Coordinates of C-alpha atoms in Angstrom, one line a residue:
Chain A
M1 CA 141.6 102.6 158.7
P2 CA 140.4 104.3 162.0
V3 CA 136.2 105.0 162.1
E4 CA 135.7 108.5 161.6
Y5 CA 132.7 108.9 164.6
I6 CA 132.0 112.9 163.6
P7 CA 130.2 112.0 160.0
R8 CA 128.6 109.0 161.8
T9 CA 127.6 111.0 164.5
R10 CA 125.9 113.7 162.1
E11 CA 124.1 110.1 160.6
L12 CA 123.0 108.5 163.5
Y13 CA 121.2 111.2 165.2
S14 CA 120.5 113.4 161.7
S15 CA 116.7 114.0 162.7
F16 CA 118.4 116.1 166.1
T17 CA 120.1 119.5 165.5
P18 CA 123.4 118.8 164.4
Y19 CA 126.2 118.5 167.0
R20 CA 128.5 121.0 167.2
W21 CA 131.7 119.8 168.0
V22 CA 134.2 121.5 170.3
Q23 CA 137.5 122.3 168.6
N24 CA 140.4 123.4 170.2
E25 CA 143.3 125.4 168.4
S26 CA 145.7 124.2 170.8
A27 CA 146.0 121.8 173.8
P28 CA 146.3 122.8 177.0
F29 CA 150.2 121.0 178.6
T30 CA 151.6 120.6 181.9
P31 CA 154.5 118.8 182.1
L32 CA 154.8 115.8 184.6
L33 CA 157.8 116.7 186.5
K34 CA 158.0 113.4 188.1
P35 CA 158.1 109.7 187.1
I36 CA 154.5 108.0 187.1
A37 CA 156.2 105.9 190.0
E38 CA 155.7 108.6 192.0
C39 CA 152.6 110.3 191.1
R40 CA 149.0 110.3 192.6
I41 CA 147.0 109.1 189.9
A42 CA 143.0 109.5 189.7
L43 CA 141.0 107.4 187.7
I44 CA 138.0 109.1 185.9
S45 CA 135.5 107.3 183.3
S46 CA 132.3 108.5 181.0
G47 CA 130.7 105.4 180.8
G48 CA 127.8 105.5 183.3
I49 CA 129.6 103.7 186.7
M50 CA 127.6 103.7 189.8
Y51 CA 128.3 102.2 192.8
R52 CA 125.7 99.8 194.8
D53 CA 122.6 102.0 195.2
Q54 CA 124.1 105.4 193.9
P55 CA 121.6 106.8 191.9
R56 CA 121.3 105.6 188.3
F57 CA 122.0 108.3 185.4
H58 CA 119.6 109.7 182.9
R59 CA 119.5 111.0 179.4
E60 CA 121.6 114.8 179.8
D61 CA 122.3 113.6 183.3
A62 CA 125.9 116.0 183.8
S63 CA 126.0 114.7 187.7
Y64 CA 129.2 112.4 188.8
R65 CA 129.5 109.5 191.1
R66 CA 132.4 108.8 193.4
I67 CA 133.7 104.8 193.3
P68 CA 135.2 103.9 196.1
K69 CA 139.2 102.4 195.0
D70 CA 138.6 99.2 196.6
A71 CA 135.0 98.9 195.2
R72 CA 134.0 94.8 194.3
A73 CA 133.1 94.3 190.2
D74 CA 129.6 93.0 192.1
E75 CA 129.0 96.5 193.3
L76 CA 129.5 98.0 190.3
S77 CA 126.9 99.0 187.5
V78 CA 126.4 100.8 184.2
W79 CA 124.2 103.0 182.6
H80 CA 124.8 104.8 179.1
F81 CA 122.8 106.9 177.0
G82 CA 125.2 106.3 174.0
Y83 CA 126.6 102.8 174.0
P84 CA 126.0 99.2 174.1
T85 CA 126.8 98.8 177.6
R86 CA 126.6 95.0 177.5
D87 CA 130.3 94.0 177.8
A88 CA 130.9 96.7 180.3
E89 CA 128.3 95.2 182.3
R90 CA 130.1 91.9 181.9
D91 CA 133.4 93.4 182.6
V92 CA 133.8 96.7 183.6
N93 CA 137.2 97.1 182.9
C94 CA 136.5 97.6 179.2
V95 CA 135.8 101.2 180.1
F96 CA 136.6 101.8 184.4
P97 CA 140.1 99.8 184.6
L98 CA 139.5 100.1 188.6
A99 CA 140.8 96.8 189.1
R100 CA 143.9 97.1 186.6
M101 CA 144.7 100.4 188.2
R102 CA 145.2 99.0 191.9
E103 CA 147.7 96.2 190.0
L104 CA 149.4 99.3 188.9
E105 CA 149.5 100.4 192.3
A106 CA 150.7 97.3 194.0
A107 CA 152.9 96.6 191.3
G108 CA 154.4 100.1 191.8
V109 CA 154.0 101.0 188.0
I110 CA 152.0 104.5 189.5
G111 CA 152.7 105.8 193.1
A112 CA 148.9 105.6 194.4
L113 CA 145.8 105.6 192.5
I114 CA 143.5 108.0 194.5
D115 CA 140.2 106.9 196.3
P116 CA 137.9 107.7 195.2
A117 CA 137.4 107.2 191.5
F118 CA 135.1 109.0 189.7
S119 CA 132.8 108.4 186.8
F120 CA 129.9 110.3 185.0
M121 CA 128.1 109.5 181.9
G122 CA 129.2 111.3 179.0
G123 CA 126.3 111.1 176.7
I124 CA 125.6 114.7 177.6
Y125 CA 124.7 117.0 174.6
S126 CA 125.5 120.4 176.1
A127 CA 129.1 121.1 176.2
R128 CA 128.6 123.9 178.4
K129 CA 127.2 122.0 180.4
V130 CA 129.9 119.9 180.8
R131 CA 132.9 122.8 180.9
D132 CA 130.8 125.0 183.1
E133 CA 129.2 122.8 185.8
L134 CA 131.0 118.9 185.4
A135 CA 134.5 119.7 184.9
P136 CA 134.8 122.3 187.8
Q137 CA 133.6 119.9 190.2
I138 CA 135.9 117.1 189.1
V139 CA 138.7 119.1 189.0
D140 CA 138.1 120.6 193.1
E141 CA 137.8 116.8 193.7
L142 CA 141.3 116.2 192.2
K143 CA 142.8 119.1 193.5
R144 CA 141.3 118.2 197.0
A145 CA 143.2 114.9 196.7
H146 CA 146.4 116.4 195.4
A147 CA 146.3 114.6 192.2
D148 CA 149.2 114.6 190.2
A149 CA 147.8 113.3 187.1
F150 CA 144.1 112.0 185.9
F151 CA 143.4 109.3 183.2
L152 CA 140.1 109.7 181.7
V153 CA 138.5 106.8 180.0
P154 CA 135.7 108.0 177.3
A155 CA 133.0 104.8 176.1
Chain B
M1 CA 142.4 107.0 176.5
T2 CA 140.4 107.5 172.6
S3 CA 139.1 105.3 170.3
A4 CA 137.5 108.2 168.3
I5 CA 140.7 109.7 166.8
D6 CA 139.0 112.6 164.5
I7 CA 137.2 113.7 167.8
T8 CA 140.2 113.7 169.9
Q9 CA 142.0 115.7 167.1
A10 CA 139.2 118.0 167.2
V11 CA 139.3 118.5 171.2
R12 CA 143.2 118.5 171.5
P13 CA 143.6 117.0 174.9
P14 CA 147.0 117.6 176.5
R15 CA 147.9 113.6 176.3
A16 CA 145.8 110.8 174.5
V17 CA 146.8 107.4 173.8
F18 CA 144.5 105.9 170.7
L19 CA 143.4 102.2 170.8
N20 CA 141.4 101.2 167.2
F21 CA 138.7 99.0 169.1
P22 CA 134.9 99.4 169.2
L23 CA 133.5 102.0 171.5
G24 CA 132.9 100.7 174.9
H25 CA 136.1 99.2 175.0
Q26 CA 138.5 101.8 175.4
T27 CA 140.5 100.0 178.2
G28 CA 140.1 96.6 176.4
P29 CA 137.3 93.5 175.9
P30 CA 135.9 91.7 178.6
D31 CA 137.3 89.8 180.5
Q32 CA 140.9 89.8 179.2
A33 CA 142.7 91.2 182.3
E34 CA 146.4 90.9 180.5
L35 CA 145.4 92.6 177.6
Q36 CA 143.7 95.2 179.7
R37 CA 146.8 95.8 182.0
K38 CA 149.3 96.2 178.8
I39 CA 146.6 98.7 177.7
V40 CA 146.7 100.9 180.8
T41 CA 150.0 100.5 181.4
D42 CA 150.9 101.6 177.9
A43 CA 148.5 104.5 178.8
M44 CA 150.4 105.1 181.8
R45 CA 153.7 105.6 180.1
A46 CA 152.5 107.8 177.9
F47 CA 152.4 110.4 180.9
E48 CA 156.2 110.3 180.7
T49 CA 157.3 109.6 177.0
I50 CA 154.8 112.6 175.4
T51 CA 156.4 115.7 175.6
T52 CA 154.6 117.7 172.8
P53 CA 151.4 119.0 173.4
G54 CA 148.6 116.8 172.1
T55 CA 150.5 114.0 171.0
I56 CA 148.3 111.4 170.1
V57 CA 149.9 107.7 170.6
E58 CA 148.6 104.8 168.9
L59 CA 148.6 101.7 170.6
P60 CA 149.2 98.3 168.2
Y61 CA 146.4 96.2 169.3
V62 CA 144.1 94.7 167.1
W63 CA 140.7 93.8 167.9
D64 CA 139.9 91.1 165.7
A65 CA 142.7 90.5 162.9
S66 CA 140.6 88.4 160.7
D67 CA 137.4 90.2 160.9
R68 CA 137.6 94.0 160.5
S69 CA 133.9 94.4 159.5
W70 CA 133.2 96.1 163.0
E71 CA 134.4 99.3 161.5
D72 CA 131.8 99.3 159.6
R73 CA 128.6 98.9 162.0
D74 CA 130.5 100.8 165.4
Y75 CA 128.4 103.8 165.5
T76 CA 125.9 103.4 162.8
K77 CA 121.8 103.1 162.9
G78 CA 121.0 99.7 164.3
W79 CA 124.3 99.5 166.1
M80 CA 122.8 100.4 169.4
P81 CA 120.7 97.5 171.0
E82 CA 116.9 98.3 171.9
R83 CA 116.4 100.2 175.0
P84 CA 113.9 98.7 177.1
S85 CA 110.6 100.2 177.9
R86 CA 110.1 103.4 180.8
D87 CA 108.7 100.7 182.7
A88 CA 110.8 97.8 182.2
A89 CA 114.1 100.5 183.0
D90 CA 112.0 102.3 186.0
A91 CA 111.6 98.2 187.2
Q92 CA 115.3 97.4 187.1
E93 CA 116.3 100.2 188.6
A94 CA 114.2 99.5 191.4
E95 CA 115.3 95.8 191.7
R96 CA 118.8 97.2 191.5
Q97 CA 118.4 99.5 194.5
A98 CA 116.8 96.8 196.3
R99 CA 119.5 94.7 195.8
F100 CA 122.2 96.6 197.0
R101 CA 120.4 97.8 199.9
R102 CA 119.5 94.3 201.2
A103 CA 123.0 93.1 200.9

């Protein structure tokens, strides 16, 4: 059975004000008008990935990092408030599958992987901050990059 | 991509692919490039196959067929490793910055 994370969050953070989950009534949807082999796809991870000497994330940090698509594994590091990062530090592709997306681009499965990829630290208490501050900046980035779709990997 | 299906059902993104793995492994276990590639390829295919808004496709991969006890432990008290002290964390960060500035 899949784990129920909403009750576990209430339990884990029981000493804090109960988190109010975003509950949406409907799902927005834009049909994809061409095959993914012709699409420009962006990779976004909320796993807290940083490139080289980009500043480390901190608690309640709603900033994001631009990660060059040709970044090597040893140029990436991970900081996150809310999940054990040990495996991601060993192999960042657990939560930020940059190498896998490059392979799919090379194999022609996707049309192009957008440069750069993006990452933020998803352990942000304020849904308002994410919706009104962080998300619009990434949307602007995706529009400028002429993205057809983005692949969001949480952590 | 999601490993927390109840949260995704509440948030209702346009399309989602569910993988029942422990948090921190939403696109696969470490050092298993082939399985990671399958998971990411399945996710890309879902862009083409999902036509109903809010659909969540479940992937068939199993974290550990002989031991599902991770499901009892994930995201419970004691599951997060102890964080380093502020001084230790600051020292780690200074070391990381210096390493990349040298390189």
